[in-house]
PDB file of C-alpha atoms in Angstrom:
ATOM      1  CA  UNK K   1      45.619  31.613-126.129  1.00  0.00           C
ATOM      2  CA  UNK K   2      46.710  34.245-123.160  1.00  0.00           C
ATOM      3  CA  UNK K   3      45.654  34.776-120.110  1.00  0.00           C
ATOM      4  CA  UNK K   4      44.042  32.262-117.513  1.00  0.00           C
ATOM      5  CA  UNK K   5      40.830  30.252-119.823  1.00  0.00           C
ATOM      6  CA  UNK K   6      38.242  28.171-117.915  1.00  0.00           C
ATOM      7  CA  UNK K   7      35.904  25.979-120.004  1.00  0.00           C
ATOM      8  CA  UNK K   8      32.782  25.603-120.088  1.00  0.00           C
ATOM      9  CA  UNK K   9      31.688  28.893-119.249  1.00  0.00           C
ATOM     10  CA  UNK K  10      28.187  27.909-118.689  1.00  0.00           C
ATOM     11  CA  UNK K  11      27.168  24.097-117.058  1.00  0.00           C
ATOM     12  CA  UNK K  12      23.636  23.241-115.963  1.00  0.00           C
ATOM     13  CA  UNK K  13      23.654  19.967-114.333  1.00  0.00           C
ATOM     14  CA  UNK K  14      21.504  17.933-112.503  1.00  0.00           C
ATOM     15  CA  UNK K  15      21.628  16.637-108.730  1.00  0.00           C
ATOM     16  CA  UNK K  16      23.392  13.557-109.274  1.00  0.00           C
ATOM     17  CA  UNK K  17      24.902  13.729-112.013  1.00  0.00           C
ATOM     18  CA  UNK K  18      28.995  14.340-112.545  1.00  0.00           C
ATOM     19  CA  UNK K  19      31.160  17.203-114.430  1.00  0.00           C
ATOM     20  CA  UNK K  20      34.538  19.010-114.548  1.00  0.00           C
ATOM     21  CA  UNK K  21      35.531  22.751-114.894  1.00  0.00           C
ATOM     22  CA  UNK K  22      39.000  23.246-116.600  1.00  0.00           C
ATOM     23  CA  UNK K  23      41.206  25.624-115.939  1.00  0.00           C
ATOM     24  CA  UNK K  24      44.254  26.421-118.425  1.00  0.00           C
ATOM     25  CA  UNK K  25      46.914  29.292-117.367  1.00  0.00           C
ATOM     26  CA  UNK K  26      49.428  30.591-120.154  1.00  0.00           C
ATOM     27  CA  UNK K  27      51.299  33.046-117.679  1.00  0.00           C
ATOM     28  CA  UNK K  28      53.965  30.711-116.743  1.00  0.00           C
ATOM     29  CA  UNK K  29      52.787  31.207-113.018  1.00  0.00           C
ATOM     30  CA  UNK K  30      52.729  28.696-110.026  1.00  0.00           C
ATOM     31  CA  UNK K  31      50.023  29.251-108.113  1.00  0.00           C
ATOM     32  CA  UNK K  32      46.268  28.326-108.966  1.00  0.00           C
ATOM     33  CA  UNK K  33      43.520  29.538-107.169  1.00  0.00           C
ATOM     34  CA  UNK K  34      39.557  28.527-107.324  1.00  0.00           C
ATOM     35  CA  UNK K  35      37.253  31.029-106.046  1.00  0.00           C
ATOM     36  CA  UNK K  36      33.249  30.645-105.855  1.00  0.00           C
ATOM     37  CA  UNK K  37      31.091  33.980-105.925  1.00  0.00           C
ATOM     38  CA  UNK K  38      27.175  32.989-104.744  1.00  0.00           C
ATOM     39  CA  UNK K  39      24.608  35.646-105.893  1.00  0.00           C
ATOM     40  CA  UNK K  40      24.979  38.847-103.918  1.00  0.00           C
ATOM     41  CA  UNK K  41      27.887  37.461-101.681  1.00  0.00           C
ATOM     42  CA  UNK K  42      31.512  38.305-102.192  1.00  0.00           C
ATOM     43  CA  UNK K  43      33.697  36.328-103.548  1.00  0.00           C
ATOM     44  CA  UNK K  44      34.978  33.387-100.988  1.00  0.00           C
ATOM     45  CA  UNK K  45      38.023  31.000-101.989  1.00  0.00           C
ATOM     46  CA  UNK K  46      38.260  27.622-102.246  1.00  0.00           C
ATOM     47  CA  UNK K  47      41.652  26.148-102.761  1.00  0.00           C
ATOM     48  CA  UNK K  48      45.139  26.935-103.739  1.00  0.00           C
ATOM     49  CA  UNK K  49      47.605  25.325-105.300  1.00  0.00           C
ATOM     50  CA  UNK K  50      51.452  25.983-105.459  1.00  0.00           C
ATOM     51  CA  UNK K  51      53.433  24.164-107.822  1.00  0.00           C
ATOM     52  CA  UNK K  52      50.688  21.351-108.169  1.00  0.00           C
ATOM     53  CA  UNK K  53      50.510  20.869-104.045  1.00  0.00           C
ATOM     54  CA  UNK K  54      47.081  22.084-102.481  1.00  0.00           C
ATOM     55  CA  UNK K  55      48.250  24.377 -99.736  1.00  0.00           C
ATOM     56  CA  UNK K  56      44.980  25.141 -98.570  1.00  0.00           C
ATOM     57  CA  UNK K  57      41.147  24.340 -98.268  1.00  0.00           C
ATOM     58  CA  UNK K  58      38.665  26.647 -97.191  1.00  0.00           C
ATOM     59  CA  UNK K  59      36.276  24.234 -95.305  1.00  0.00           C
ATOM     60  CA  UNK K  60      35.142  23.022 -98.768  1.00  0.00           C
ATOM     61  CA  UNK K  61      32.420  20.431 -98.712  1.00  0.00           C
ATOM     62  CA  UNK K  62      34.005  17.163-100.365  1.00  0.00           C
ATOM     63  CA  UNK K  63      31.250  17.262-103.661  1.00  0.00           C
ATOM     64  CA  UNK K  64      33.761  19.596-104.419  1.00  0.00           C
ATOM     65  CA  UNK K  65      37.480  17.754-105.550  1.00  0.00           C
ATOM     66  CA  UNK K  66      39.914  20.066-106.735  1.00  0.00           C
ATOM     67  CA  UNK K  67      43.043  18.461-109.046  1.00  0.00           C
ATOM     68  CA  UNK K  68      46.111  20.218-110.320  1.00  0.00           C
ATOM     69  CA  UNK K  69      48.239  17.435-112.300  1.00  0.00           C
ATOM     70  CA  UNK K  70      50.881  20.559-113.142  1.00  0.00           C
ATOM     71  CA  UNK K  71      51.277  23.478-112.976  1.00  0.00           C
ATOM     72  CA  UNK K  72      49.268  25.016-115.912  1.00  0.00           C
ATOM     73  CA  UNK K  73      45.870  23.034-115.384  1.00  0.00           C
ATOM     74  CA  UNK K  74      43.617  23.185-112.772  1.00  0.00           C
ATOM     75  CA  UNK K  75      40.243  21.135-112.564  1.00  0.00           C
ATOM     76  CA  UNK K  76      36.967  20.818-110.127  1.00  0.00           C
ATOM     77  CA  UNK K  77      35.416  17.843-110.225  1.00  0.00           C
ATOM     78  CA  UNK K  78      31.822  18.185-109.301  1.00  0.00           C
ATOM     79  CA  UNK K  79      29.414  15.248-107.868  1.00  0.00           C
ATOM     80  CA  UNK K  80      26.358  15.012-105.867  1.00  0.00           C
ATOM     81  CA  UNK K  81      26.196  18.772-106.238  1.00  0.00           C
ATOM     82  CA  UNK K  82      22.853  21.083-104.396  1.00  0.00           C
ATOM     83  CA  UNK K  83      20.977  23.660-106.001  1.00  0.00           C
ATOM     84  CA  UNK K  84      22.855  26.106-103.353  1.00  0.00           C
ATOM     85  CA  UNK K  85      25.842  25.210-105.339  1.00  0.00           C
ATOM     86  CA  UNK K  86      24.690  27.506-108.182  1.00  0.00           C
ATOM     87  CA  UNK K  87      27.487  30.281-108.596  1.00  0.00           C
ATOM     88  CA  UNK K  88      30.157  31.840-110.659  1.00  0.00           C
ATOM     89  CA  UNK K  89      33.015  29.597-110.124  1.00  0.00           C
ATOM     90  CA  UNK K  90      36.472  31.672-110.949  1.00  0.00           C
ATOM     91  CA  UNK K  91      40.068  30.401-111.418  1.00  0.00           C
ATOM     92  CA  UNK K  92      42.959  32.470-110.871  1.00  0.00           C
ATOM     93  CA  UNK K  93      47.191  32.104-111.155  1.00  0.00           C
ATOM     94  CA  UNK K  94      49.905  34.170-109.942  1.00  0.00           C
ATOM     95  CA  UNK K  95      53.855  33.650-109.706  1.00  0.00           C
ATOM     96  CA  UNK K  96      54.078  32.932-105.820  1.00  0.00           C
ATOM     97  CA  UNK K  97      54.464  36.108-103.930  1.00  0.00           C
ATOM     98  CA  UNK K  98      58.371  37.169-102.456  1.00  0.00           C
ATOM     99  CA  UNK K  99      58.609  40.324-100.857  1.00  0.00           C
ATOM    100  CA  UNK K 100      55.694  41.300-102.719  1.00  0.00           C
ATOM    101  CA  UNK K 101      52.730  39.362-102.919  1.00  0.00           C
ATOM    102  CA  UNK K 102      51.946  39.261-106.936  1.00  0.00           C
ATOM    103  CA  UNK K 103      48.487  39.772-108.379  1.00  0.00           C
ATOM    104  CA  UNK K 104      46.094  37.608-109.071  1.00  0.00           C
ATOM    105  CA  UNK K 105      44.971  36.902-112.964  1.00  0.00           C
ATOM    106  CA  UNK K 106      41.371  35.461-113.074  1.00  0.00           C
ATOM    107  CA  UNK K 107      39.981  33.696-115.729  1.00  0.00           C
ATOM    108  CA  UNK K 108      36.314  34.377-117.135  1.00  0.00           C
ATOM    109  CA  UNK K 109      34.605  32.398-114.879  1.00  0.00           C
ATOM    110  CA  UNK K 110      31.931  29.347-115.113  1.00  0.00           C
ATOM    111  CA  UNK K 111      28.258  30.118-114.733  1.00  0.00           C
ATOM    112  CA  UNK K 112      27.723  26.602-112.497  1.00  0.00           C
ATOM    113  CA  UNK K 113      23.507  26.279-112.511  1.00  0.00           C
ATOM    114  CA  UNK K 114      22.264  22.946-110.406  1.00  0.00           C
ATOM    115  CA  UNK K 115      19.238  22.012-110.902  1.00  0.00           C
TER     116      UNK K 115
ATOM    117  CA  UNK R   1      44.819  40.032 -93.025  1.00  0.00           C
ATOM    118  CA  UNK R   2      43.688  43.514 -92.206  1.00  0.00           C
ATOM    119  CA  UNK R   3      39.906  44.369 -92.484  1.00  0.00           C
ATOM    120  CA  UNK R   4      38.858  46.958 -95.160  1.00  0.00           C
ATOM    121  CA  UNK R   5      35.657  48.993 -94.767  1.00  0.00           C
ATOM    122  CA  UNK R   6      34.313  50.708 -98.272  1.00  0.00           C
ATOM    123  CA  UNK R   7      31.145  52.553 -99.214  1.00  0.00           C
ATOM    124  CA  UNK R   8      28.696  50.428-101.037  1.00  0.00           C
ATOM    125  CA  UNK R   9      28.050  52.730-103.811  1.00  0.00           C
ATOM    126  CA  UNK R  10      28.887  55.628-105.755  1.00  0.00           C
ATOM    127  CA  UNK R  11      28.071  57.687-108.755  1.00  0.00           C
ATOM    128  CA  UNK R  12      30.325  59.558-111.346  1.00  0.00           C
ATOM    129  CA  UNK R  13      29.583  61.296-114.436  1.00  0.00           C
ATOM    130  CA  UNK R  14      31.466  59.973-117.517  1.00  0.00           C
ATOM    131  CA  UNK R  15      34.630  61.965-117.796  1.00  0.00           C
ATOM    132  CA  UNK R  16      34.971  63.325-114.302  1.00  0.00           C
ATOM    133  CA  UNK R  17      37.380  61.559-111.985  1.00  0.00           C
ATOM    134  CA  UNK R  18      35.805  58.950-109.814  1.00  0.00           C
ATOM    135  CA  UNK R  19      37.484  58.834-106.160  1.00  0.00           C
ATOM    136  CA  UNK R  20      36.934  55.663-104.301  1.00  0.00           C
ATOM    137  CA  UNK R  21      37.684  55.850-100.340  1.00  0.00           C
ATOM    138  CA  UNK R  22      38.847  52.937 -98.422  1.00  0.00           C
ATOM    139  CA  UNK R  23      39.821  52.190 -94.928  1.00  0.00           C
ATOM    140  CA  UNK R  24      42.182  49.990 -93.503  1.00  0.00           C
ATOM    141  CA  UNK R  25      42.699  51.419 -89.448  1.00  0.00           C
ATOM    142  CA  UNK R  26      44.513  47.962 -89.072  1.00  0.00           C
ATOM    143  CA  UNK R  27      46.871  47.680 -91.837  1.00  0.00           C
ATOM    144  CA  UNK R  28      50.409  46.136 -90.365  1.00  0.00           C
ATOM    145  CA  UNK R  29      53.454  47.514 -91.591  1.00  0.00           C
ATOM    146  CA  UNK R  30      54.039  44.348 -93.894  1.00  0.00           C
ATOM    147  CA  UNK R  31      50.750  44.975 -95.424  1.00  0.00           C
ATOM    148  CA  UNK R  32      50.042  46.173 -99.380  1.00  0.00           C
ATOM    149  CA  UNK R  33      46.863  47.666-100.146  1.00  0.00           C
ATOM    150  CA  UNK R  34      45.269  46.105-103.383  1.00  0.00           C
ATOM    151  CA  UNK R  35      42.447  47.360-105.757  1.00  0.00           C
ATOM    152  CA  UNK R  36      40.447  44.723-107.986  1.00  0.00           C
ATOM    153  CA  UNK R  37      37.547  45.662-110.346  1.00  0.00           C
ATOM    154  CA  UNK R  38      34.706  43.422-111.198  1.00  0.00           C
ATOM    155  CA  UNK R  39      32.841  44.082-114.181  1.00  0.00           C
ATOM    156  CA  UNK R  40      29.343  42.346-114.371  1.00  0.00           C
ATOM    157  CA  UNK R  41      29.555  38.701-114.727  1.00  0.00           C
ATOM    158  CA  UNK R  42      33.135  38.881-115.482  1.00  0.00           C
ATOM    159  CA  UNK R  43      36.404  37.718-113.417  1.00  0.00           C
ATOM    160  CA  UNK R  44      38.183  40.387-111.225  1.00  0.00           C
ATOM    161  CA  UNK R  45      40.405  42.429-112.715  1.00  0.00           C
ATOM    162  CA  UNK R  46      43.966  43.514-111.191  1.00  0.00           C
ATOM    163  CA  UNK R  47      43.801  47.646-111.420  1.00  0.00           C
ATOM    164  CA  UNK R  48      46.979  48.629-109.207  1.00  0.00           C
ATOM    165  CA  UNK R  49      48.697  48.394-105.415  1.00  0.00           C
ATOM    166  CA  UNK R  50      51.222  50.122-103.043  1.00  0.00           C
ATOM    167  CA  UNK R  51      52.998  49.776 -99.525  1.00  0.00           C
ATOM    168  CA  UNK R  52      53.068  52.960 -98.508  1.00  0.00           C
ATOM    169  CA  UNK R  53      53.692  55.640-101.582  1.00  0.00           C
ATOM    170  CA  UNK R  54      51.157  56.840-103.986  1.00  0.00           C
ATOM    171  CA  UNK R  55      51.328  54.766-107.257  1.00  0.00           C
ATOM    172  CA  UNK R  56      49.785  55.153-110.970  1.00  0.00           C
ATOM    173  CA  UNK R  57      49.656  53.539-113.507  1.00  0.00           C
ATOM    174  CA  UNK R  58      47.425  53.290-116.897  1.00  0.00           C
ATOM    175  CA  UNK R  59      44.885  52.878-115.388  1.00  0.00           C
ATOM    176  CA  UNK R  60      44.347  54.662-111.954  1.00  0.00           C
ATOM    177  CA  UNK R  61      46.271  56.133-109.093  1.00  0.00           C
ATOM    178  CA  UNK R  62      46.678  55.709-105.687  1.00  0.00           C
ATOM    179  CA  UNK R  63      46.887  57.376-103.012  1.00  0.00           C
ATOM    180  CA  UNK R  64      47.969  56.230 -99.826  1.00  0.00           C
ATOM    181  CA  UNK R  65      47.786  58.439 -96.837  1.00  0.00           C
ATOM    182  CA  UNK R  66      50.981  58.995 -94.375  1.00  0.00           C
ATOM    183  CA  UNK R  67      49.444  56.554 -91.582  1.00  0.00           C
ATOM    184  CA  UNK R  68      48.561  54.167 -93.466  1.00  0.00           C
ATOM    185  CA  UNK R  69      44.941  53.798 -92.624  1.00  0.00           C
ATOM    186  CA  UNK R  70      43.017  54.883 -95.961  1.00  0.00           C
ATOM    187  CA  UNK R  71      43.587  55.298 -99.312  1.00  0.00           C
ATOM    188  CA  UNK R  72      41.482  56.406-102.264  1.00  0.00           C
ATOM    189  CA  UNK R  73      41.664  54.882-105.876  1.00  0.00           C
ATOM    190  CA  UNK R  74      41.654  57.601-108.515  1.00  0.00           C
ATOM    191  CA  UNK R  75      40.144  56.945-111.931  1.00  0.00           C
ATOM    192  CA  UNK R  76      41.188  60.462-113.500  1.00  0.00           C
ATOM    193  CA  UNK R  77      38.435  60.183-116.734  1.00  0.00           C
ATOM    194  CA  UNK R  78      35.785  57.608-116.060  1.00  0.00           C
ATOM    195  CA  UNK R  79      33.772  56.155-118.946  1.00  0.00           C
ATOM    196  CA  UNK R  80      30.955  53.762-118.851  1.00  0.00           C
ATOM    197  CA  UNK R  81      33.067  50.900-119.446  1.00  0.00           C
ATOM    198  CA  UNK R  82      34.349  51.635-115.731  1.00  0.00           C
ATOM    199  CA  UNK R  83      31.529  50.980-114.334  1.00  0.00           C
ATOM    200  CA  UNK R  84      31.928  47.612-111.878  1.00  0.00           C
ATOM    201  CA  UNK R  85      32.395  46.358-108.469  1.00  0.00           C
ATOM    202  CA  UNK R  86      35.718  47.904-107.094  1.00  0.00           C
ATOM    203  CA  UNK R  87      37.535  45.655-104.466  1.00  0.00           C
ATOM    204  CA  UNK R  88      40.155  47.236-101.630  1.00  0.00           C
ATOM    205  CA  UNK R  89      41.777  44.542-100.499  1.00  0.00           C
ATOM    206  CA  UNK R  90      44.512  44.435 -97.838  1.00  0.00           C
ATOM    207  CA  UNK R  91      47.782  41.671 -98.257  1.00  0.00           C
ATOM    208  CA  UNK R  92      50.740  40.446 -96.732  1.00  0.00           C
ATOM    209  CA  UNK R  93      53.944  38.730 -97.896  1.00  0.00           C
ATOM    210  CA  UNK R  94      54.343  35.688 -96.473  1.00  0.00           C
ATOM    211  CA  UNK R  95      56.191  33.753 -98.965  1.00  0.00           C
ATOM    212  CA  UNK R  96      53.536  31.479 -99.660  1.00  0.00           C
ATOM    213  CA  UNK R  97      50.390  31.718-102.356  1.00  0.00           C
ATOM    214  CA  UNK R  98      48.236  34.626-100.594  1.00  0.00           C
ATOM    215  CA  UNK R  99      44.690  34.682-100.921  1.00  0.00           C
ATOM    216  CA  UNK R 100      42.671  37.499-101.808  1.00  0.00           C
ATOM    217  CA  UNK R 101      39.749  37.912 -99.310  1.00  0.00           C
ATOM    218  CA  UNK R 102      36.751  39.967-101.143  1.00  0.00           C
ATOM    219  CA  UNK R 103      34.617  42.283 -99.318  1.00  0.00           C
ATOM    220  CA  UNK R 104      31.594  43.642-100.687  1.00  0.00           C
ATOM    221  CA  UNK R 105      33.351  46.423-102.672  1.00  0.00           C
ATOM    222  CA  UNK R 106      32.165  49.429-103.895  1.00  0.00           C
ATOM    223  CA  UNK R 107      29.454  49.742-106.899  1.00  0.00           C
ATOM    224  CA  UNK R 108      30.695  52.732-109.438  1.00  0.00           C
ATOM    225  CA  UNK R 109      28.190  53.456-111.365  1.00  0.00           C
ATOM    226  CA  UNK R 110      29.457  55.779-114.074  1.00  0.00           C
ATOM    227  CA  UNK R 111      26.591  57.618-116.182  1.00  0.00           C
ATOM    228  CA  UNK R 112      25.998  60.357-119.071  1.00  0.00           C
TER     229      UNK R 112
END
């Protein structure tokens, strides 16, 4: 496999129930990103990792529990979820940025439904 | 980051070049401009990016102007398969991961 892969690409889930999304880079890069994208809003991020430490949350409600064991795999554990959760939840990498900040890859998202 | 103000859509016919305006009044010097496409449904796409020179590459150019405060993605022959969300997105270096902040983007919509 190349690329950044995210699995499953479509969930429907239930209020209380409790699921993952998987992310898998095969880039060799150090830096994971996870991005949501509601319907008809742009795309806001989430978190971001460098090599496996979070260096930043965007004031994301704690249903939402990011883990990055290494630098290749990147999950979101999901609990307690709302029905405004509903998006297209994206994971990117990229080698961490020197003089010139590097792009982003994205993976193929996951179509998150709550119902 | 610096803000980046787009139109929210545009039309091309298929084979003509599609020009895409952006502007970025207050870009700082340390600044790179960024273009991302997002085709329906799918993850952003990485199309191309510069400092201060006009760039191309496979897939577009760009073109910078002297002061910094615009630019305009070229996409010489558009075909259908270009048509998607196109992101300008301003970023600096700071040693650390750098987010990408989305805007709205601009809708190409590339027809017959």
């Amino acid at each position: 496999e190349t690329g950044v892969t995210q699995t499953p690409r479509h969930l429907v889930m239930g209020m209380t129930n409790k699921k993952s999304l998987k992310c898998e880079q095969h880039l060799g890069h150090n830096a994971m990103y996870w991005y949501k994208q509601s319907a008809k809003k742009p795309l806001e991020l989430m978190f971001v990792y460098n090599f496996k430490e979070q260096t930043e949350n965007n004031s994301v409600p704690s249903r939402f529990s990011p883990e990055c064991p290494n630098s290749s795999h990147l999950f979101l554990h999901l609990h307690t979820l709302q029905p405004e959760d509903s998006a297209l939840y994206l994971c990117a990498s990229s080698q961490l940025p020197g003089l010139v900040p590097h792009e982003q890859f994205f993976g193929p998202g996951t179509r998150l439904t709550v119902l | 980051d610096a803000k980046t103000t787009q139109p929210p859509s545009m039309d091309c016919a298929e084979g003509r070049a599609a020009n895409l305006p952006c502007n970025h009044s207050t870009i700082s010097g340390n600044e790179y401009v960024y273009w991302y496409r997002q085709i329906h449904s799918q993850g952003p796409q990485y199309i191309i990016h510069g400092l201060k020179n006009n760039e191309t590459n496979e897939m577009a150019s760009l073109i910078i102007t002297e002061d910094r405060k615009s630019s305009t993605l070229i996409l010489p022959h558009a075909t259908l398969r270009d048509t998607a969300v196109y992101y300008c997105i301003v970023r600096v270096a700071n040693g650390t991961a750098s987010k990408l902040t989305f805007g709205t983007g601009t809708r190409l919509q590339v027809t017959l």
